[in-house]
Coordinates of C-alpha atoms in Angstrom, one line a residue:
Chain A
M1332 CA 0.0 0.0 0.0
T1333 CA 1.3 3.4 -0.9
F1334 CA 0.1 6.8 0.1
M1335 CA -0.3 8.0 -3.4
P1336 CA -3.5 6.5 -5.0
S1337 CA -2.7 4.7 -8.2
G1338 CA -4.1 6.0 -11.5
W1339 CA -6.6 3.2 -11.7
S1340 CA -8.1 3.9 -8.3
L1341 CA -8.4 7.5 -9.2
I1342 CA -10.2 6.5 -12.4
R1343 CA -12.5 4.2 -10.4
F1344 CA -13.3 7.0 -7.9
A1345 CA -14.0 9.5 -10.6
T1346 CA -16.3 7.0 -12.3
I1347 CA -18.3 6.5 -9.1
L1348 CA -18.6 10.3 -8.8
I1349 CA -19.9 10.5 -12.4
Y1350 CA -22.4 7.8 -11.8
L1351 CA -23.6 9.7 -8.7
F1352 CA -23.8 12.9 -10.7
M1353 CA -26.0 11.2 -13.3
F1354 CA -28.3 9.6 -10.8
L1355 CA -28.6 11.9 -7.8
P1356 CA -30.9 14.4 -9.4
V1357 CA -33.2 11.7 -10.5
A1358 CA -33.2 10.0 -7.1
V1359 CA -34.1 13.4 -5.5
V1360 CA -37.1 13.7 -7.8
V1361 CA -38.3 10.3 -6.8
L1362 CA -37.6 11.0 -3.1
L1363 CA -39.3 14.4 -3.0
S1364 CA -42.4 13.0 -4.8
F1365 CA -43.1 11.2 -1.5
N1366 CA -42.8 14.3 0.5
P1367 CA -46.2 15.2 2.0
A1368 CA -45.4 19.0 2.3
Q1369 CA -47.1 21.5 0.2
F1370 CA -43.8 23.0 -1.1
G1371 CA -41.6 20.1 -1.9
S1372 CA -38.3 20.8 -0.3
F1373 CA -35.8 19.5 2.1
P1374 CA -35.9 18.5 4.9
M1375 CA -38.5 15.9 4.1
E1376 CA -41.5 15.9 6.4
G1377 CA -42.3 12.3 6.1
L1378 CA -43.4 9.8 3.5
S1379 CA -46.7 9.8 1.7
T1380 CA -48.3 8.9 -1.6
H1381 CA -50.5 12.0 -1.3
W1382 CA -49.2 13.7 -4.4
F1383 CA -49.7 10.6 -6.5
V1384 CA -53.3 10.6 -5.5
E1385 CA -53.5 14.3 -6.4
L1386 CA -51.9 13.5 -9.7
W1387 CA -54.4 10.8 -10.4
N1388 CA -57.3 13.2 -9.7
N1389 CA -55.8 15.9 -11.9
D1390 CA -57.8 15.9 -15.1
A1391 CA -55.3 18.0 -17.1
I1392 CA -52.5 15.6 -16.3
R1393 CA -54.6 12.5 -17.1
R1394 CA -55.5 14.1 -20.4
A1395 CA -51.9 14.9 -21.1
F1396 CA -50.9 11.4 -20.2
R1397 CA -53.5 9.9 -22.6
T1398 CA -52.4 12.2 -25.4
S1399 CA -48.8 11.2 -24.9
M1400 CA -49.6 7.5 -24.9
I1401 CA -51.7 7.6 -28.0
L1402 CA -49.2 9.9 -29.8
G1403 CA -46.2 7.7 -28.7
A1404 CA -48.0 4.5 -29.8
L1405 CA -49.0 5.9 -33.2
T1406 CA -45.6 7.4 -33.8
A1407 CA -43.9 4.1 -32.9
V1408 CA -46.1 2.1 -35.3
I1409 CA -45.9 4.4 -38.2
S1410 CA -42.2 5.2 -38.0
T1411 CA -41.3 1.6 -37.4
T1412 CA -43.3 0.5 -40.5
L1413 CA -41.6 3.2 -42.7
G1414 CA -38.2 2.4 -41.1
V1415 CA -38.4 -1.4 -41.6
L1416 CA -39.4 -1.0 -45.3
A1417 CA -36.6 1.5 -45.9
S1418 CA -34.0 -0.6 -44.1
L1419 CA -34.9 -3.7 -46.2
A1420 CA -34.4 -1.6 -49.3
M1421 CA -31.1 -0.3 -48.1
V1422 CA -29.6 -3.5 -46.8
R1423 CA -30.9 -6.0 -49.3
Y1424 CA -30.6 -4.0 -52.6
N1425 CA -28.1 -2.0 -54.5
F1426 CA -29.5 0.9 -56.4
P1427 CA -28.3 4.2 -57.8
G1428 CA -28.3 7.1 -55.3
K1429 CA -28.1 4.8 -52.3
T1430 CA -25.6 6.9 -50.3
I1431 CA -27.7 10.1 -50.8
I1432 CA -30.8 8.3 -49.6
A1433 CA -29.0 6.8 -46.7
T1434 CA -28.0 10.3 -45.7
A1435 CA -31.5 11.7 -46.3
V1436 CA -33.0 9.0 -44.0
I1437 CA -30.8 10.0 -41.1
A1438 CA -30.9 13.7 -41.9
P1439 CA -33.7 14.5 -39.3
I1440 CA -31.1 13.7 -36.6
L1441 CA -28.7 16.2 -38.0
V1442 CA -31.1 19.1 -38.5
P1443 CA -31.6 21.0 -35.2
E1444 CA -35.0 20.1 -33.8
V1445 CA -36.1 23.8 -33.7
V1446 CA -35.3 24.3 -37.4
L1447 CA -37.2 21.1 -38.3
A1448 CA -40.1 22.2 -36.1
V1449 CA -40.3 25.7 -37.7
A1450 CA -40.0 24.3 -41.2
L1451 CA -42.8 21.8 -40.8
L1452 CA -45.1 24.1 -38.9
L1453 CA -44.8 27.0 -41.4
F1454 CA -45.1 24.7 -44.4
L1455 CA -48.3 23.0 -43.2
Q1456 CA -49.8 26.3 -42.1
F1457 CA -49.0 27.8 -45.5
L1458 CA -50.8 24.9 -47.1
G1459 CA -53.8 25.9 -44.9
I1460 CA -53.4 22.8 -42.7
P1461 CA -53.8 24.2 -39.2
K1462 CA -52.0 22.9 -36.1
S1463 CA -53.5 19.6 -35.2
F1464 CA -52.8 16.2 -33.7
F1465 CA -52.0 15.1 -37.2
L1466 CA -49.2 17.7 -37.5
L1467 CA -47.9 16.6 -34.1
L1468 CA -47.9 13.0 -35.2
M1469 CA -46.2 13.7 -38.5
G1470 CA -43.5 15.7 -36.7
H1471 CA -42.9 12.9 -34.3
V1472 CA -42.7 10.4 -37.1
I1473 CA -40.1 12.3 -39.0
F1474 CA -37.7 12.7 -36.1
T1475 CA -38.0 9.2 -34.8
L1476 CA -37.6 7.6 -38.2
P1477 CA -33.8 7.8 -38.3
F1478 CA -33.4 6.0 -35.0
V1479 CA -35.6 3.1 -36.2
V1480 CA -33.7 2.9 -39.4
L1481 CA -30.3 2.8 -37.6
V1482 CA -31.4 0.1 -35.2
V1483 CA -33.2 -2.1 -37.8
Q1484 CA -30.4 -1.8 -40.4
A1485 CA -27.8 -2.8 -37.9
R1486 CA -29.7 -6.0 -37.2
L1487 CA -30.6 -6.7 -40.8
V1488 CA -27.0 -6.6 -41.8
G1489 CA -26.4 -9.6 -39.5
V1490 CA -29.3 -11.7 -41.0
R1491 CA -27.9 -13.8 -43.8
R1492 CA -29.6 -13.5 -47.1
E1493 CA -29.4 -17.3 -47.6
Y1494 CA -32.3 -17.8 -45.3
E1495 CA -34.5 -15.6 -47.4
E1496 CA -33.2 -17.2 -50.6
A1497 CA -33.9 -20.7 -49.2
A1498 CA -37.5 -19.7 -48.4
M1499 CA -38.1 -18.2 -51.8
S1500 CA -36.5 -21.2 -53.6
L1501 CA -39.0 -23.4 -51.8
G1502 CA -41.8 -21.3 -53.4
A1503 CA -42.5 -18.6 -50.8
S1504 CA -43.4 -15.2 -52.2
Q1505 CA -41.6 -12.1 -51.2
I1506 CA -44.3 -11.1 -48.7
Q1507 CA -44.5 -14.7 -47.2
T1508 CA -40.7 -14.7 -46.9
F1509 CA -40.7 -11.4 -45.1
F1510 CA -43.3 -12.5 -42.6
A1511 CA -42.1 -16.1 -42.1
I1512 CA -38.4 -15.6 -42.1
T1513 CA -37.1 -12.0 -42.1
L1514 CA -39.4 -10.4 -39.6
P1515 CA -39.0 -13.0 -36.9
L1516 CA -35.2 -12.7 -37.3
I1517 CA -35.2 -8.9 -37.0
L1518 CA -37.9 -8.8 -34.4
P1519 CA -35.7 -7.8 -31.5
A1520 CA -34.5 -4.8 -33.5
V1521 CA -38.1 -3.9 -34.6
A1522 CA -39.2 -4.0 -31.0
A1523 CA -36.2 -1.9 -29.9
G1524 CA -36.9 0.6 -32.7
M1525 CA -40.5 0.8 -31.7
L1526 CA -39.6 1.3 -28.1
F1527 CA -37.1 3.9 -29.1
A1528 CA -39.6 5.8 -31.2
F1529 CA -42.2 5.6 -28.4
T1530 CA -39.8 6.9 -25.8
I1531 CA -38.5 9.7 -28.0
S1532 CA -42.0 10.8 -28.9
F1533 CA -43.2 10.5 -25.3
D1534 CA -40.3 12.6 -24.1
D1535 CA -40.3 15.2 -26.9
I1536 CA -40.9 18.8 -26.0
T1537 CA -39.2 21.2 -28.4
G1538 CA -41.0 20.1 -31.5
T1539 CA -44.2 19.5 -29.6
L1540 CA -44.3 23.1 -28.3
F1541 CA -44.3 24.3 -31.9
W1542 CA -46.8 21.8 -33.3
K1543 CA -49.4 21.2 -30.6
P1544 CA -52.7 22.8 -31.2
G1545 CA -54.0 25.1 -28.5
G1546 CA -55.4 23.2 -25.5
V1547 CA -53.6 20.0 -26.3
E1548 CA -50.9 19.1 -23.8
T1549 CA -48.5 16.1 -23.7
V1550 CA -46.9 15.1 -20.5
P1551 CA -43.7 17.1 -21.1
T1552 CA -45.5 20.3 -22.2
Q1553 CA -47.8 19.9 -19.2
I1554 CA -44.8 19.6 -16.8
F1555 CA -43.3 22.6 -18.6
A1556 CA -46.5 24.7 -18.1
M1557 CA -46.6 23.6 -14.4
L1558 CA -43.0 24.6 -13.9
R1559 CA -43.9 28.3 -14.7
N1560 CA -45.4 28.5 -11.3
S1561 CA -43.0 26.7 -9.1
I1562 CA -41.7 23.2 -8.6
S1563 CA -44.3 21.4 -6.6
P1564 CA -44.3 17.8 -5.2
E1565 CA -47.0 17.1 -7.8
I1566 CA -44.4 17.8 -10.6
N1567 CA -42.0 15.5 -8.8
A1568 CA -44.7 12.8 -8.6
L1569 CA -45.4 13.2 -12.3
G1570 CA -41.6 13.0 -12.9
T1571 CA -41.6 9.7 -11.0
V1572 CA -44.4 8.3 -13.1
M1573 CA -42.5 9.4 -16.2
I1574 CA -39.4 7.6 -15.0
V1575 CA -41.4 4.5 -14.5
V1576 CA -43.0 4.7 -17.9
T1577 CA -39.8 5.4 -19.8
V1578 CA -37.3 3.4 -17.9
A1579 CA -39.0 0.7 -15.7
L1580 CA -41.5 -0.5 -18.3
P1581 CA -39.0 -0.9 -21.2
L1582 CA -36.6 -2.7 -18.8
L1583 CA -39.5 -4.9 -17.6
G1584 CA -40.5 -5.5 -21.2
A1585 CA -36.9 -6.5 -22.2
A1586 CA -36.6 -8.8 -19.3
L1587 CA -39.9 -10.4 -20.1
A1588 CA -39.0 -10.8 -23.8
R1589 CA -35.7 -12.5 -22.8
R1590 CA -37.5 -14.9 -20.5
L1591 CA -40.1 -15.7 -23.2
A1592 CA -37.4 -16.2 -25.8
R1593 CA -35.6 -18.5 -23.4
G1594 CA -38.8 -20.4 -22.8
V1595 CA -39.3 -20.9 -26.5
G1596 CA -35.7 -21.8 -27.1
G1597 CA -35.3 -24.4 -24.5
Chain B
M17 CA -36.9 -17.6 -66.1
A18 CA -35.3 -14.2 -66.0
S19 CA -37.3 -13.0 -63.0
T20 CA -36.9 -15.9 -60.6
D21 CA -34.6 -13.9 -58.4
P22 CA -36.9 -11.1 -57.2
M23 CA -33.8 -9.4 -55.8
D24 CA -33.0 -8.4 -59.4
N25 CA -36.2 -6.4 -59.8
P26 CA -34.8 -2.8 -60.0
A27 CA -38.1 -1.3 -58.9
R28 CA -38.3 -3.3 -55.7
P29 CA -36.1 -1.1 -53.5
W30 CA -37.9 2.0 -54.6
I31 CA -41.3 0.5 -53.7
L32 CA -39.9 -0.3 -50.2
L33 CA -38.4 3.2 -49.9
T34 CA -41.5 5.1 -51.1
P35 CA -43.2 5.6 -47.8
A36 CA -40.1 6.7 -46.0
L37 CA -38.9 8.9 -48.8
T38 CA -42.4 10.5 -49.2
A39 CA -42.4 11.3 -45.5
I40 CA -38.9 12.8 -45.7
M41 CA -39.7 14.8 -48.8
L42 CA -43.0 16.2 -47.4
L43 CA -42.0 16.6 -43.8
L44 CA -38.4 17.6 -44.1
I45 CA -37.0 18.6 -47.5
V46 CA -39.9 20.6 -49.0
P47 CA -40.5 22.4 -45.6
L48 CA -36.8 23.3 -45.5
G49 CA -36.9 24.6 -49.0
F50 CA -40.1 26.5 -48.0
I51 CA -38.5 28.3 -45.1
I52 CA -35.6 29.4 -47.4
V53 CA -38.2 31.1 -49.6
Y54 CA -40.0 32.4 -46.6
S55 CA -36.9 34.0 -45.1
F56 CA -36.9 36.4 -48.0
W57 CA -40.5 37.5 -47.4
L58 CA -41.3 40.5 -45.3
N59 CA -43.4 40.7 -42.2
T60 CA -45.5 43.8 -42.5
G61 CA -47.8 43.4 -39.6
F62 CA -48.8 41.1 -36.8
G63 CA -48.8 37.8 -38.7
V64 CA -49.1 39.5 -42.1
D65 CA -46.4 38.7 -44.7
T66 CA -45.5 40.2 -48.0
P67 CA -44.1 37.7 -50.5
G68 CA -41.1 38.8 -52.5
F69 CA -37.3 38.9 -52.4
H70 CA -36.2 41.0 -49.5
L71 CA -32.9 40.8 -47.8
D72 CA -34.1 42.6 -44.7
N73 CA -34.5 39.5 -42.4
W74 CA -31.1 38.2 -43.4
I75 CA -29.4 41.6 -42.9
S76 CA -30.8 41.9 -39.4
A77 CA -30.2 38.2 -38.6
L78 CA -26.6 38.7 -39.5
T79 CA -25.8 42.2 -38.3
D80 CA -28.2 42.9 -35.4
P81 CA -25.9 43.0 -32.3
F82 CA -28.6 41.4 -30.2
Y83 CA -28.9 38.4 -32.5
R84 CA -25.1 38.2 -32.8
S85 CA -24.5 38.3 -29.1
I86 CA -27.0 35.5 -28.6
L87 CA -25.4 33.5 -31.4
I88 CA -22.0 33.9 -29.7
T89 CA -23.5 32.9 -26.3
T90 CA -25.0 29.8 -27.9
I91 CA -21.7 28.8 -29.4
R92 CA -19.9 29.5 -26.2
I93 CA -22.3 27.4 -24.1
A94 CA -22.2 24.6 -26.6
L95 CA -18.4 24.6 -26.7
I96 CA -18.0 24.7 -22.9
T97 CA -20.6 21.9 -22.6
T98 CA -18.7 19.8 -25.2
V99 CA -15.4 20.2 -23.5
I100 CA -16.8 19.3 -20.1
C101 CA -18.6 16.3 -21.5
A102 CA -15.3 15.1 -23.1
L103 CA -13.4 15.5 -19.9
L104 CA -16.1 13.9 -17.7
G105 CA -17.2 11.3 -20.3
Y106 CA -13.8 9.8 -21.1
I107 CA -13.3 8.6 -17.5
P108 CA -16.3 6.3 -17.1
A109 CA -16.0 5.1 -20.7
Y110 CA -12.3 4.2 -20.1
F111 CA -13.2 2.5 -16.8
I112 CA -16.0 0.4 -18.4
A113 CA -13.8 -0.5 -21.4
T114 CA -10.8 -1.5 -19.3
T115 CA -12.2 -2.9 -16.0
T116 CA -11.9 -6.6 -15.3
F117 CA -15.3 -6.4 -13.5
G118 CA -17.5 -9.0 -15.1
H119 CA -20.6 -7.0 -15.6
K120 CA -19.6 -4.5 -18.2
A121 CA -22.9 -4.6 -19.9
L122 CA -24.6 -3.7 -16.6
L123 CA -22.3 -0.8 -16.0
L124 CA -23.1 0.5 -19.5
L125 CA -26.8 -0.1 -19.1
L126 CA -26.7 2.0 -15.9
L127 CA -25.2 4.9 -17.9
M128 CA -27.8 4.4 -20.6
L129 CA -30.7 4.7 -18.1
P130 CA -30.5 8.5 -17.7
F131 CA -30.6 8.6 -21.5
W132 CA -34.1 7.1 -21.3
I133 CA -35.2 9.4 -18.5
S134 CA -37.3 12.3 -19.7
Y135 CA -35.2 15.3 -20.7
I136 CA -37.5 17.8 -19.0
I137 CA -37.5 15.8 -15.7
R138 CA -33.7 15.6 -15.7
T139 CA -33.5 19.3 -16.4
M140 CA -36.0 20.3 -13.7
S141 CA -34.5 17.9 -11.2
W142 CA -31.6 20.4 -10.7
I143 CA -34.1 22.9 -9.2
N144 CA -34.7 20.3 -6.5
I145 CA -30.9 20.2 -5.9
L146 CA -29.8 23.8 -6.3
G147 CA -33.0 25.8 -5.7
S148 CA -33.5 28.0 -2.7
S149 CA -35.2 25.2 -0.9
G150 CA -33.3 22.5 -2.6
A151 CA -31.0 19.8 -1.3
V152 CA -27.8 21.8 -1.3
N153 CA -29.3 24.8 0.5
G154 CA -31.1 22.5 2.9
L155 CA -27.9 20.8 3.7
L156 CA -26.0 24.1 4.2
Q157 CA -28.6 25.5 6.5
W158 CA -29.0 22.3 8.4
A159 CA -25.3 22.3 9.0
G160 CA -25.4 25.9 10.0
I161 CA -23.0 27.0 7.4
T162 CA -25.5 29.6 6.0
A163 CA -28.6 31.2 7.5
E164 CA -30.2 32.2 4.3
P165 CA -30.4 30.2 1.1
I166 CA -27.8 30.9 -1.4
S167 CA -29.0 31.7 -4.9
M168 CA -27.3 29.2 -7.2
L169 CA -29.8 28.7 -10.1
Y170 CA -30.8 30.6 -13.2
N171 CA -27.4 31.6 -14.7
E172 CA -25.2 30.4 -17.5
A173 CA -23.4 27.9 -15.3
T174 CA -26.6 26.1 -14.4
V175 CA -27.6 26.0 -18.1
I176 CA -24.3 24.3 -18.8
L177 CA -24.7 22.0 -15.9
G178 CA -28.1 20.9 -17.2
L179 CA -26.7 20.4 -20.7
V180 CA -23.8 18.3 -19.4
H181 CA -26.1 16.1 -17.4
F182 CA -28.3 15.6 -20.5
L183 CA -25.5 15.0 -23.0
L184 CA -22.9 13.1 -21.0
P185 CA -24.3 9.6 -21.9
F186 CA -23.9 10.5 -25.6
M187 CA -20.2 11.2 -25.1
I188 CA -19.6 8.2 -22.8
L189 CA -21.2 5.8 -25.4
N190 CA -19.2 7.2 -28.3
V191 CA -15.9 7.0 -26.5
Y192 CA -16.7 3.6 -25.1
V193 CA -17.5 2.2 -28.6
S194 CA -14.1 3.4 -29.9
L195 CA -12.2 2.3 -26.8
Y196 CA -13.9 -1.1 -27.0
G197 CA -12.6 -1.5 -30.5
I198 CA -9.0 -1.1 -29.6
D199 CA -6.9 -4.2 -29.8
G200 CA -5.6 -4.8 -26.2
R201 CA -2.4 -6.3 -27.6
L202 CA -1.4 -2.8 -28.8
V203 CA -1.2 -1.5 -25.3
E204 CA 0.6 -4.6 -24.1
A205 CA 3.1 -4.2 -26.9
A206 CA 3.7 -0.6 -25.9
R207 CA 4.2 -1.7 -22.3
S208 CA 6.6 -4.5 -23.2
L209 CA 8.6 -2.0 -25.2
G210 CA 9.1 0.0 -22.1
C211 CA 6.2 2.5 -22.0
T212 CA 4.8 3.4 -18.6
G213 CA 1.0 3.0 -18.3
W214 CA 0.5 6.7 -18.8
Q215 CA 2.8 6.7 -21.9
A216 CA 1.0 3.8 -23.4
F217 CA -2.3 5.6 -22.8
R218 CA -1.0 8.8 -24.4
E219 CA 0.7 7.1 -27.3
V220 CA -1.7 4.3 -28.1
T221 CA -5.1 4.4 -26.4
L222 CA -5.9 8.1 -26.6
P223 CA -5.1 8.5 -30.4
L224 CA -7.1 5.4 -31.2
S225 CA -10.1 6.7 -29.3
L226 CA -10.1 10.1 -30.9
P227 CA -12.7 9.2 -33.5
G228 CA -15.1 8.3 -30.7
L229 CA -14.3 11.5 -28.8
A230 CA -14.8 13.5 -31.9
A231 CA -18.2 11.8 -32.7
G232 CA -19.3 12.4 -29.1
G233 CA -18.1 15.9 -29.3
L234 CA -20.1 16.6 -32.5
L235 CA -23.3 15.2 -31.0
C236 CA -22.9 17.2 -27.8
F237 CA -22.1 20.4 -29.7
V238 CA -24.9 20.2 -32.1
L239 CA -27.5 19.1 -29.5
A240 CA -26.4 21.8 -27.0
A241 CA -26.4 24.5 -29.6
G242 CA -29.9 23.7 -30.7
T243 CA -31.3 23.7 -27.1
Y244 CA -34.5 25.5 -26.4
I245 CA -35.8 24.2 -23.1
T246 CA -32.7 24.1 -20.8
P247 CA -32.2 27.9 -20.8
L248 CA -35.9 28.4 -20.1
I249 CA -35.8 26.1 -17.1
L250 CA -32.3 26.6 -15.7
G251 CA -31.3 29.9 -17.1
G252 CA -32.1 33.5 -16.1
P253 CA -33.9 36.1 -18.2
R254 CA -30.6 36.9 -19.9
D255 CA -29.6 33.4 -20.7
A256 CA -31.6 32.9 -23.9
M257 CA -30.0 30.7 -26.6
F258 CA -30.5 30.9 -30.3
A259 CA -33.4 28.5 -30.4
N260 CA -35.3 30.7 -28.0
L261 CA -35.0 33.6 -30.5
V262 CA -36.5 31.4 -33.1
F263 CA -39.4 30.4 -30.9
E264 CA -40.0 34.0 -29.9
A265 CA -40.1 35.2 -33.5
I266 CA -42.4 32.4 -34.7
I267 CA -44.8 31.8 -31.9
T268 CA -44.9 35.0 -29.9
Q269 CA -44.3 37.7 -32.6
L270 CA -45.8 35.7 -35.4
N271 CA -43.0 37.1 -37.6
W272 CA -42.5 34.0 -39.7
P273 CA -40.1 35.4 -42.2
M274 CA -37.7 36.6 -39.5
G275 CA -38.1 33.3 -37.6
S276 CA -37.3 31.5 -40.9
A277 CA -34.1 33.5 -41.4
L278 CA -33.0 33.0 -37.8
S279 CA -33.6 29.2 -37.9
L280 CA -31.6 29.1 -41.2
V281 CA -28.8 30.9 -39.5
L282 CA -28.8 28.2 -36.8
L283 CA -29.0 25.5 -39.5
I284 CA -26.1 27.0 -41.5
V285 CA -23.9 27.3 -38.4
L286 CA -24.5 23.8 -37.2
G287 CA -24.6 22.4 -40.7
S288 CA -21.1 23.8 -41.4
V289 CA -19.8 22.1 -38.2
V290 CA -21.4 18.8 -39.3
A291 CA -20.1 19.2 -42.9
L292 CA -16.6 20.0 -41.7
Y293 CA -16.7 16.9 -39.4
N294 CA -18.0 14.7 -42.2
R295 CA -15.3 16.0 -44.6
F296 CA -12.5 15.1 -42.2
L297 CA -13.9 12.2 -40.1
G298 CA -17.0 10.9 -41.8
L299 CA -20.4 10.4 -40.2
G300 CA -20.1 6.6 -40.0
Q301 CA -18.7 6.8 -36.5
I302 CA -21.9 8.4 -35.2
A303 CA -24.2 5.8 -36.8
K304 CA -22.0 3.1 -35.2
S305 CA -22.7 4.4 -31.7
L306 CA -26.4 4.9 -32.2
S307 CA -27.1 1.4 -33.4

């Protein structure tokens, strides 16, 4: 043992500090959401689920939650469908202009969200299409699409073409081959892409603030509106629910999927 | 029997691409072209625009000292955030890549979790920590160090703090991916030739991980510079960033042509950074870390 810490233990110590930095703020949100006090602050005055009950009885929040769920689910389904088709084209075929199209498909990640939001909003309003749930949905689809494509493409590259060729040489049509062979093989990536799209949509605020019609709130814009007053235990409770929806549920889903897959396999 | 292999059908990829390309055309490319045209129009009243080819919006977007100062602030905040992310992100990425601890995937997953936690929740959580009745002030008063809460929030530093907290996982992931790809025998070779651990790191590991560092840096910079919400939640009234200008022009003032010109300025600045990066390093690295 020396007095000077070795480089490695410094690295380990710094890593632990960075993990704490990442998690402490979130832990505080969860902790304070159980604080019964009117103005959520330290020191805690006890533990209660009072604010979750308040949350449940808050109509505006329930509406926002429903909007976010529907929006997220529709976004996930649409952008995954578009993304899977595009990925198939780009991994399985060679065609002129492939590089340009590959760039175009991930371009929405590279364009700052504000610019994308402005462009789409002004264009649709110019066409006389007012702000609506449809505009919101289209906006969410366009910026979740690149993530789906990236995830599905990566998996598709690893699926050998021989499987599909074997099915087709045995007489399966293209569509039959896709549903019987390709889709099951890329299913984990499709599910991951869907989850990705759902979470990104559920979490989005910048684009949503531009696109949402008056009176419609999603969970993030609802939180944002509530933050204008002050940070209340109710916001922390909502934050806790959000954490459960965007972290615990996907984790649970993944664990369940793994268990099911194991059950089928062995 | 010419068409037995359907893979030969030249129309097939285009059929598969049609839905996605239509969406990209209608929702991204045409709208972007549209705001270019719009930026030359003139706002002549609350929400009233005159079509034409006027340079007024561009002239004020580029010369107005107010807009310029906010552009400079935005670039400064994004740069500082990127540097801090690089310094703080390298360490855990290096730790996870090098540790002999058996559960690397778990360590990485833990760092990915915040990535899944809502951006607005993570941003506002700092109010719970640094606010006048937050954790730090509570602790200071409880310990008797201060009697009154110290004001720590709503300044440029807290904006940067919020951004670092949001963007750090992007950096860690990118650096980790490039560190993971390094052949461990290279470091061993350097050591066996007499390098100290630090020398081996400086001469072998660090240069080989630069692509990951650069990719993480690009993502951090672009995402930080486009931020709209963080300065609203964690910044003071004087800490607006460029995206806030755009929102103000479009939604509050209904000056669409000016808002278009401003958002194009942001697009051009960030686009040049991305283009420069792509020219020298290629965007492939970023796709690698995202998938």
